[in-house]
């Protein structure tokens, strides 16, 4: 499958392979490089060295958030550093192209009470029909792990059976962001819910070949869009739905599943400070 289509496609593929060999995340690298490639393809510059002015024009033409535009500029700068080292270019045309000024992002933070409300609504919305019960319960457990363990949305969905350690009440997160592994302690109440869920799963599915802790259809894992949809329905139900707003140079984010990770961190810190501990 061809990811790049501009006259720089061959060199972009070479650069992507180089970045992957250093351990960078494939999807993010490919996505940002493709945005640059598609701009080059769309504007159809003459094959040959690109000028700094080309990148200044690109910076003002990309219809994205300033932070996303800066990601493209940063990746292009790294690409042309690579081109200079390979002696495809004499100098880096992106070297002196400045980044756009970015807005400050204020994430949405759930209070502990709002988190409790969200989980209660999700629990109450679990349908009782045998064909639907396990699906809904699986989604509930995924969001429970976001809220009570501060996980990213991809992390509970990639968990396998042996990643849950019932004896020590922990979850092993493998090859997560920045290519790190983490061992997460699970609160006793959450561990109880996980173990109850596994009993329900065994009762309804029997011995399954699906290796994931939170299964989807067939042998696949639970899809993140199902988690997002359930999350937003619950947010609407408790009256917290609100659009993203920009006031001055501050972006006030709307509630998303990742807000539960931010909320876990902030509320945990507040709780520790209230107890007078470091």
Short mmCIF file of N, CA and C in Angstrom, two decimals, residues 136-272:
data_model
loop_
_atom_site.label_atom_id
_atom_site.label_comp_id
_atom_site.label_asym_id
_atom_site.label_seq_id
_atom_site.Cartn_x
_atom_site.Cartn_y
_atom_site.Cartn_z
N UNK A 136 -22.59 -4.51 26.75
CA UNK A 136 -22.72 -3.28 27.53
C UNK A 136 -21.84 -3.32 28.78
N UNK A 137 -21.77 -4.49 29.41
CA UNK A 137 -20.94 -4.63 30.61
C UNK A 137 -19.46 -4.45 30.26
N UNK A 138 -19.05 -4.94 29.12
CA UNK A 138 -17.66 -4.80 28.67
C UNK A 138 -17.31 -3.32 28.48
N UNK A 139 -18.22 -2.57 27.87
CA UNK A 139 -18.00 -1.13 27.67
C UNK A 139 -17.92 -0.42 29.02
N UNK A 140 -18.80 -0.80 29.94
CA UNK A 140 -18.79 -0.20 31.27
C UNK A 140 -17.45 -0.43 31.97
N UNK A 141 -16.92 -1.65 31.89
CA UNK A 141 -15.64 -1.96 32.55
C UNK A 141 -14.51 -1.15 31.91
N UNK A 142 -14.56 -0.97 30.58
CA UNK A 142 -13.52 -0.17 29.92
C UNK A 142 -13.51 1.25 30.45
N UNK A 143 -14.69 1.87 30.57
CA UNK A 143 -14.76 3.25 31.06
C UNK A 143 -14.43 3.31 32.55
N UNK A 144 -14.79 2.27 33.29
CA UNK A 144 -14.42 2.19 34.71
C UNK A 144 -12.90 2.27 34.87
N UNK A 145 -12.16 1.59 34.01
CA UNK A 145 -10.70 1.59 34.09
C UNK A 145 -10.12 2.96 33.73
N UNK A 146 -10.76 3.66 32.80
CA UNK A 146 -10.32 5.02 32.49
C UNK A 146 -10.49 5.92 33.72
N UNK A 147 -11.65 5.79 34.38
CA UNK A 147 -12.00 6.68 35.48
C UNK A 147 -11.26 6.37 36.77
N UNK A 148 -11.09 5.09 37.08
CA UNK A 148 -10.54 4.70 38.39
C UNK A 148 -9.06 4.37 38.38
N UNK A 149 -8.49 4.17 37.16
CA UNK A 149 -7.07 3.84 37.08
C UNK A 149 -6.29 4.83 36.23
N UNK A 150 -6.98 5.83 35.66
CA UNK A 150 -6.30 6.86 34.89
C UNK A 150 -5.69 6.37 33.60
N UNK A 151 -6.32 5.39 32.97
CA UNK A 151 -5.75 4.80 31.75
C UNK A 151 -6.16 5.59 30.51
N UNK A 152 -5.33 5.51 29.47
CA UNK A 152 -5.69 6.05 28.16
C UNK A 152 -6.70 5.10 27.51
N UNK A 153 -7.51 5.61 26.58
CA UNK A 153 -8.60 4.79 26.04
C UNK A 153 -8.08 3.54 25.33
N UNK A 154 -6.90 3.61 24.72
CA UNK A 154 -6.39 2.44 24.01
C UNK A 154 -5.92 1.35 24.96
N UNK A 155 -5.58 1.72 26.19
CA UNK A 155 -4.92 0.77 27.08
C UNK A 155 -5.82 -0.36 27.59
N UNK A 156 -7.03 -0.08 28.10
CA UNK A 156 -7.86 -1.23 28.51
C UNK A 156 -8.27 -2.09 27.33
N UNK A 157 -8.36 -1.48 26.14
CA UNK A 157 -8.80 -2.24 24.97
C UNK A 157 -7.73 -3.22 24.47
N UNK A 158 -6.47 -2.95 24.82
CA UNK A 158 -5.37 -3.84 24.39
C UNK A 158 -5.00 -4.87 25.45
N UNK A 159 -5.64 -4.81 26.61
CA UNK A 159 -5.32 -5.75 27.67
C UNK A 159 -5.66 -7.18 27.26
N UNK A 160 -4.78 -8.11 27.60
CA UNK A 160 -5.05 -9.54 27.42
C UNK A 160 -5.31 -10.16 28.79
N UNK A 161 -5.79 -11.38 28.77
CA UNK A 161 -6.15 -12.04 30.02
C UNK A 161 -5.02 -12.01 31.05
N UNK A 162 -3.81 -12.34 30.59
CA UNK A 162 -2.71 -12.45 31.55
C UNK A 162 -2.17 -11.10 31.99
N UNK A 163 -2.72 -10.01 31.46
CA UNK A 163 -2.30 -8.68 31.91
C UNK A 163 -2.98 -8.28 33.22
N UNK A 164 -4.06 -8.97 33.56
CA UNK A 164 -4.67 -8.73 34.87
C UNK A 164 -4.10 -9.74 35.86
N UNK A 165 -3.59 -9.24 36.98
CA UNK A 165 -2.94 -10.09 37.97
C UNK A 165 -3.78 -10.05 39.25
N UNK A 166 -4.69 -11.02 39.41
CA UNK A 166 -5.64 -10.96 40.53
C UNK A 166 -4.97 -11.08 41.90
N UNK A 167 -3.86 -11.79 41.98
CA UNK A 167 -3.21 -11.97 43.28
C UNK A 167 -2.70 -10.65 43.84
N UNK A 168 -2.10 -9.84 42.97
CA UNK A 168 -1.54 -8.57 43.45
C UNK A 168 -2.41 -7.38 43.09
N UNK A 169 -3.57 -7.64 42.44
CA UNK A 169 -4.52 -6.59 42.08
C UNK A 169 -3.82 -5.49 41.25
N UNK A 170 -3.33 -5.90 40.09
CA UNK A 170 -2.64 -4.95 39.22
C UNK A 170 -2.92 -5.28 37.75
N UNK A 171 -2.68 -4.30 36.89
CA UNK A 171 -2.81 -4.46 35.45
C UNK A 171 -1.47 -4.13 34.80
N UNK A 172 -1.04 -4.97 33.89
CA UNK A 172 0.22 -4.75 33.18
C UNK A 172 -0.11 -4.11 31.84
N UNK A 173 0.37 -2.89 31.63
CA UNK A 173 0.13 -2.16 30.39
C UNK A 173 1.38 -2.29 29.53
N UNK A 174 1.24 -2.94 28.39
CA UNK A 174 2.39 -3.29 27.57
C UNK A 174 2.54 -2.35 26.39
N UNK A 175 3.77 -1.88 26.17
CA UNK A 175 4.12 -1.12 24.97
C UNK A 175 3.16 0.05 24.77
N UNK A 176 3.02 0.87 25.79
CA UNK A 176 2.09 1.99 25.72
C UNK A 176 2.78 3.20 25.10
N UNK A 177 2.23 4.39 25.30
CA UNK A 177 2.79 5.60 24.72
C UNK A 177 4.25 5.75 25.13
N UNK A 178 5.08 6.23 24.19
CA UNK A 178 6.52 6.36 24.38
C UNK A 178 7.20 4.99 24.54
N UNK A 179 6.51 3.93 24.09
CA UNK A 179 7.08 2.58 24.06
C UNK A 179 7.47 2.07 25.45
N UNK A 180 6.71 2.47 26.47
CA UNK A 180 7.00 2.04 27.84
C UNK A 180 5.97 1.02 28.30
N UNK A 181 6.38 0.19 29.26
CA UNK A 181 5.46 -0.72 29.94
C UNK A 181 5.19 -0.16 31.33
N UNK A 182 3.96 -0.38 31.83
CA UNK A 182 3.62 0.11 33.17
C UNK A 182 2.86 -0.97 33.92
N UNK A 183 3.02 -0.97 35.22
CA UNK A 183 2.25 -1.85 36.10
C UNK A 183 1.37 -0.94 36.95
N UNK A 184 0.04 -1.08 36.80
CA UNK A 184 -0.90 -0.17 37.45
C UNK A 184 -1.59 -0.87 38.61
N UNK A 185 -1.53 -0.30 39.81
CA UNK A 185 -2.29 -0.87 40.92
C UNK A 185 -3.78 -0.64 40.70
N UNK A 186 -4.58 -1.64 40.99
CA UNK A 186 -6.04 -1.56 40.79
C UNK A 186 -6.71 -1.44 42.16
N UNK A 187 -7.52 -0.40 42.37
CA UNK A 187 -8.24 -0.30 43.65
C UNK A 187 -9.08 -1.55 43.90
N UNK A 188 -9.25 -1.90 45.17
CA UNK A 188 -9.95 -3.13 45.52
C UNK A 188 -11.35 -3.19 44.92
N UNK A 189 -12.07 -2.06 44.94
CA UNK A 189 -13.43 -2.05 44.39
C UNK A 189 -13.43 -2.33 42.89
N UNK A 190 -12.41 -1.82 42.19
CA UNK A 190 -12.31 -2.05 40.75
C UNK A 190 -11.92 -3.50 40.48
N UNK A 191 -11.00 -4.04 41.27
CA UNK A 191 -10.61 -5.45 41.12
C UNK A 191 -11.82 -6.36 41.30
N UNK A 192 -12.68 -6.03 42.26
CA UNK A 192 -13.90 -6.82 42.47
C UNK A 192 -14.79 -6.78 41.24
N UNK A 193 -14.91 -5.59 40.63
CA UNK A 193 -15.74 -5.47 39.42
C UNK A 193 -15.13 -6.24 38.25
N UNK A 194 -13.81 -6.21 38.13
CA UNK A 194 -13.15 -6.97 37.05
C UNK A 194 -13.41 -8.46 37.23
N UNK A 195 -13.26 -8.94 38.45
CA UNK A 195 -13.44 -10.38 38.70
C UNK A 195 -14.90 -10.80 38.51
N UNK A 196 -15.83 -9.94 38.90
CA UNK A 196 -17.24 -10.23 38.63
C UNK A 196 -17.50 -10.27 37.13
N UNK A 197 -16.90 -9.33 36.41
CA UNK A 197 -17.05 -9.29 34.96
C UNK A 197 -16.52 -10.57 34.32
N UNK A 198 -15.36 -11.03 34.76
CA UNK A 198 -14.77 -12.24 34.18
C UNK A 198 -15.64 -13.48 34.44
N UNK A 199 -16.30 -13.50 35.59
CA UNK A 199 -17.22 -14.61 35.88
C UNK A 199 -18.43 -14.56 34.96
N UNK A 200 -18.96 -13.35 34.74
CA UNK A 200 -20.09 -13.19 33.82
C UNK A 200 -19.67 -13.58 32.42
N UNK A 201 -18.50 -13.14 32.00
CA UNK A 201 -18.01 -13.46 30.67
C UNK A 201 -17.90 -14.97 30.47
N UNK A 202 -17.32 -15.65 31.45
CA UNK A 202 -17.16 -17.11 31.34
C UNK A 202 -18.53 -17.79 31.30
N UNK A 203 -19.48 -17.27 32.09
CA UNK A 203 -20.81 -17.86 32.12
C UNK A 203 -21.53 -17.71 30.79
N UNK A 204 -21.37 -16.55 30.14
CA UNK A 204 -22.11 -16.28 28.90
C UNK A 204 -21.36 -16.72 27.65
N UNK A 205 -20.02 -16.69 27.69
CA UNK A 205 -19.24 -17.02 26.50
C UNK A 205 -18.62 -18.41 26.59
N UNK A 206 -18.52 -18.96 27.80
CA UNK A 206 -17.83 -20.23 27.95
C UNK A 206 -16.35 -20.04 27.69
N UNK A 207 -15.70 -21.08 27.24
CA UNK A 207 -14.27 -21.00 26.90
C UNK A 207 -14.16 -20.34 25.55
N UNK A 208 -13.56 -19.16 25.52
CA UNK A 208 -13.46 -18.38 24.28
C UNK A 208 -12.02 -18.33 23.80
N UNK A 209 -11.85 -18.27 22.48
CA UNK A 209 -10.52 -18.13 21.89
C UNK A 209 -10.06 -16.68 21.85
N UNK A 210 -11.00 -15.76 22.16
CA UNK A 210 -10.64 -14.35 22.14
C UNK A 210 -9.63 -14.06 23.26
N UNK A 211 -8.44 -13.55 22.92
CA UNK A 211 -7.39 -13.38 23.93
C UNK A 211 -7.51 -12.11 24.77
N UNK A 212 -8.44 -11.21 24.38
CA UNK A 212 -8.50 -9.91 25.04
C UNK A 212 -9.34 -9.96 26.31
N UNK A 213 -8.92 -9.19 27.29
CA UNK A 213 -9.68 -9.08 28.53
C UNK A 213 -11.06 -8.51 28.26
N UNK A 214 -11.13 -7.53 27.35
CA UNK A 214 -12.41 -6.89 26.97
C UNK A 214 -12.66 -7.18 25.50
N UNK A 215 -13.35 -8.29 25.21
CA UNK A 215 -13.47 -8.74 23.82
C UNK A 215 -14.47 -7.93 23.01
N UNK A 216 -14.21 -7.91 21.70
CA UNK A 216 -15.17 -7.36 20.76
C UNK A 216 -15.81 -8.50 19.98
N UNK A 217 -16.02 -8.29 18.71
CA UNK A 217 -16.64 -9.30 17.86
C UNK A 217 -15.59 -10.31 17.41
N UNK A 218 -15.95 -11.59 17.44
CA UNK A 218 -15.03 -12.63 17.00
C UNK A 218 -13.80 -12.69 17.87
N UNK A 219 -12.64 -12.58 17.25
CA UNK A 219 -11.38 -12.62 18.00
C UNK A 219 -10.79 -11.22 18.17
N UNK A 220 -11.59 -10.20 17.86
CA UNK A 220 -11.10 -8.82 17.94
C UNK A 220 -11.30 -8.25 19.34
N UNK A 221 -10.63 -7.18 19.62
CA UNK A 221 -10.82 -6.47 20.88
C UNK A 221 -11.99 -5.50 20.74
N UNK A 222 -12.46 -5.01 21.85
CA UNK A 222 -13.52 -4.01 21.88
C UNK A 222 -13.07 -2.78 21.10
N UNK A 223 -13.97 -2.25 20.25
CA UNK A 223 -13.63 -1.10 19.42
C UNK A 223 -13.79 0.19 20.23
N UNK A 224 -12.83 1.10 20.06
CA UNK A 224 -12.85 2.32 20.87
C UNK A 224 -14.06 3.20 20.58
N UNK A 225 -14.62 3.12 19.36
CA UNK A 225 -15.78 3.97 19.03
C UNK A 225 -17.00 3.60 19.87
N UNK A 226 -17.14 2.33 20.19
CA UNK A 226 -18.25 1.91 21.05
C UNK A 226 -18.10 2.51 22.44
N UNK A 227 -16.86 2.59 22.92
CA UNK A 227 -16.59 3.20 24.23
C UNK A 227 -16.89 4.69 24.17
N UNK A 228 -16.46 5.35 23.11
CA UNK A 228 -16.71 6.79 22.97
C UNK A 228 -18.20 7.10 22.91
N UNK A 229 -18.93 6.30 22.14
CA UNK A 229 -20.37 6.53 22.00
C UNK A 229 -21.08 6.40 23.35
N UNK A 230 -20.75 5.36 24.10
CA UNK A 230 -21.37 5.15 25.42
C UNK A 230 -20.99 6.28 26.37
N UNK A 231 -19.74 6.71 26.32
CA UNK A 231 -19.28 7.80 27.17
C UNK A 231 -20.09 9.07 26.90
N UNK A 232 -20.24 9.43 25.64
CA UNK A 232 -20.95 10.68 25.31
C UNK A 232 -22.44 10.60 25.64
N UNK A 233 -23.04 9.43 25.50
CA UNK A 233 -24.44 9.29 25.92
C UNK A 233 -24.57 9.53 27.43
N UNK A 234 -23.63 9.00 28.19
CA UNK A 234 -23.67 9.18 29.65
C UNK A 234 -23.43 10.64 30.03
N UNK A 235 -22.49 11.30 29.33
CA UNK A 235 -22.23 12.72 29.59
C UNK A 235 -23.48 13.56 29.32
N UNK A 236 -24.17 13.25 28.23
CA UNK A 236 -25.43 13.95 27.94
C UNK A 236 -26.46 13.70 29.03
N UNK A 237 -26.52 12.46 29.50
CA UNK A 237 -27.54 12.08 30.50
C UNK A 237 -27.36 12.82 31.81
N UNK A 238 -26.12 13.16 32.18
CA UNK A 238 -25.89 13.85 33.46
C UNK A 238 -25.73 15.36 33.27
N UNK A 239 -26.01 15.84 32.04
CA UNK A 239 -26.05 17.27 31.80
C UNK A 239 -24.71 17.96 31.71
N UNK A 240 -23.66 17.24 31.32
CA UNK A 240 -22.33 17.85 31.25
C UNK A 240 -21.84 18.06 29.82
N UNK A 241 -22.69 17.77 28.84
CA UNK A 241 -22.27 17.96 27.45
C UNK A 241 -22.11 19.46 27.17
N UNK A 242 -21.00 19.81 26.59
CA UNK A 242 -20.76 21.21 26.24
C UNK A 242 -19.76 21.25 25.09
N UNK A 243 -19.84 22.26 24.23
CA UNK A 243 -18.91 22.32 23.10
C UNK A 243 -17.54 22.83 23.53
N UNK A 244 -16.58 22.56 22.70
CA UNK A 244 -15.25 23.14 22.88
C UNK A 244 -15.35 24.65 22.67
N UNK A 245 -14.69 25.43 23.53
CA UNK A 245 -14.77 26.89 23.43
C UNK A 245 -13.36 27.48 23.40
N UNK A 246 -13.21 28.58 22.65
CA UNK A 246 -11.95 29.31 22.62
C UNK A 246 -12.21 30.71 23.14
N UNK A 247 -11.56 31.06 24.23
CA UNK A 247 -11.68 32.41 24.81
C UNK A 247 -10.27 32.99 24.91
N UNK A 248 -10.04 34.04 24.15
CA UNK A 248 -8.68 34.60 24.10
C UNK A 248 -7.73 33.57 23.51
N UNK A 249 -6.66 33.30 24.23
CA UNK A 249 -5.70 32.29 23.74
C UNK A 249 -5.82 30.97 24.51
N UNK A 250 -7.01 30.76 25.11
CA UNK A 250 -7.24 29.54 25.88
C UNK A 250 -8.36 28.71 25.24
N UNK A 251 -8.09 27.44 25.05
CA UNK A 251 -9.09 26.49 24.55
C UNK A 251 -9.65 25.73 25.73
N UNK A 252 -10.95 25.83 25.95
CA UNK A 252 -11.62 25.07 27.00
C UNK A 252 -12.20 23.82 26.35
N UNK A 253 -11.60 22.68 26.66
CA UNK A 253 -11.94 21.44 25.97
C UNK A 253 -13.30 20.92 26.41
N UNK A 254 -13.94 20.18 25.53
CA UNK A 254 -15.19 19.50 25.87
C UNK A 254 -14.87 18.17 26.55
N UNK A 255 -15.84 17.57 27.22
CA UNK A 255 -15.58 16.26 27.85
C UNK A 255 -15.31 15.18 26.80
N UNK A 256 -14.25 14.44 26.98
CA UNK A 256 -13.92 13.29 26.14
C UNK A 256 -13.49 12.15 27.06
N UNK A 257 -13.40 10.93 26.54
CA UNK A 257 -12.91 9.84 27.40
C UNK A 257 -11.55 10.15 28.03
N UNK A 258 -10.69 10.88 27.31
CA UNK A 258 -9.37 11.21 27.87
C UNK A 258 -9.49 12.16 29.06
N UNK A 259 -10.62 12.89 29.15
CA UNK A 259 -10.84 13.77 30.30
C UNK A 259 -10.82 12.97 31.60
N UNK A 260 -11.21 11.71 31.54
CA UNK A 260 -11.21 10.88 32.75
C UNK A 260 -9.79 10.64 33.25
N UNK A 261 -8.84 10.56 32.35
CA UNK A 261 -7.43 10.40 32.76
C UNK A 261 -6.94 11.67 33.45
N UNK A 262 -7.23 12.84 32.82
CA UNK A 262 -6.85 14.10 33.46
C UNK A 262 -7.52 14.24 34.83
N UNK A 263 -8.79 13.87 34.89
CA UNK A 263 -9.55 14.01 36.14
C UNK A 263 -8.98 13.11 37.22
N UNK A 264 -8.62 11.89 36.84
CA UNK A 264 -8.01 10.96 37.81
C UNK A 264 -6.76 11.58 38.42
N UNK A 265 -5.91 12.18 37.57
CA UNK A 265 -4.66 12.77 38.06
C UNK A 265 -4.94 13.95 38.99
N UNK A 266 -5.81 14.87 38.55
CA UNK A 266 -6.08 16.07 39.33
C UNK A 266 -6.75 15.72 40.66
N UNK A 267 -7.75 14.86 40.61
CA UNK A 267 -8.49 14.52 41.83
C UNK A 267 -7.65 13.71 42.81
N UNK A 268 -6.76 12.86 42.28
CA UNK A 268 -5.86 12.11 43.15
C UNK A 268 -4.90 13.06 43.87
N UNK A 269 -4.36 14.04 43.13
CA UNK A 269 -3.46 15.03 43.73
C UNK A 269 -4.18 15.84 44.81
N UNK A 270 -5.41 16.27 44.52
CA UNK A 270 -6.18 17.04 45.50
C UNK A 270 -6.42 16.23 46.77
N UNK A 271 -6.75 14.96 46.58
CA UNK A 271 -7.04 14.09 47.73
C UNK A 271 -5.79 13.92 48.60
N UNK A 272 -4.64 13.77 47.97
CA UNK A 272 -3.40 13.62 48.73
C UNK A 272 -3.09 14.90 49.50
#
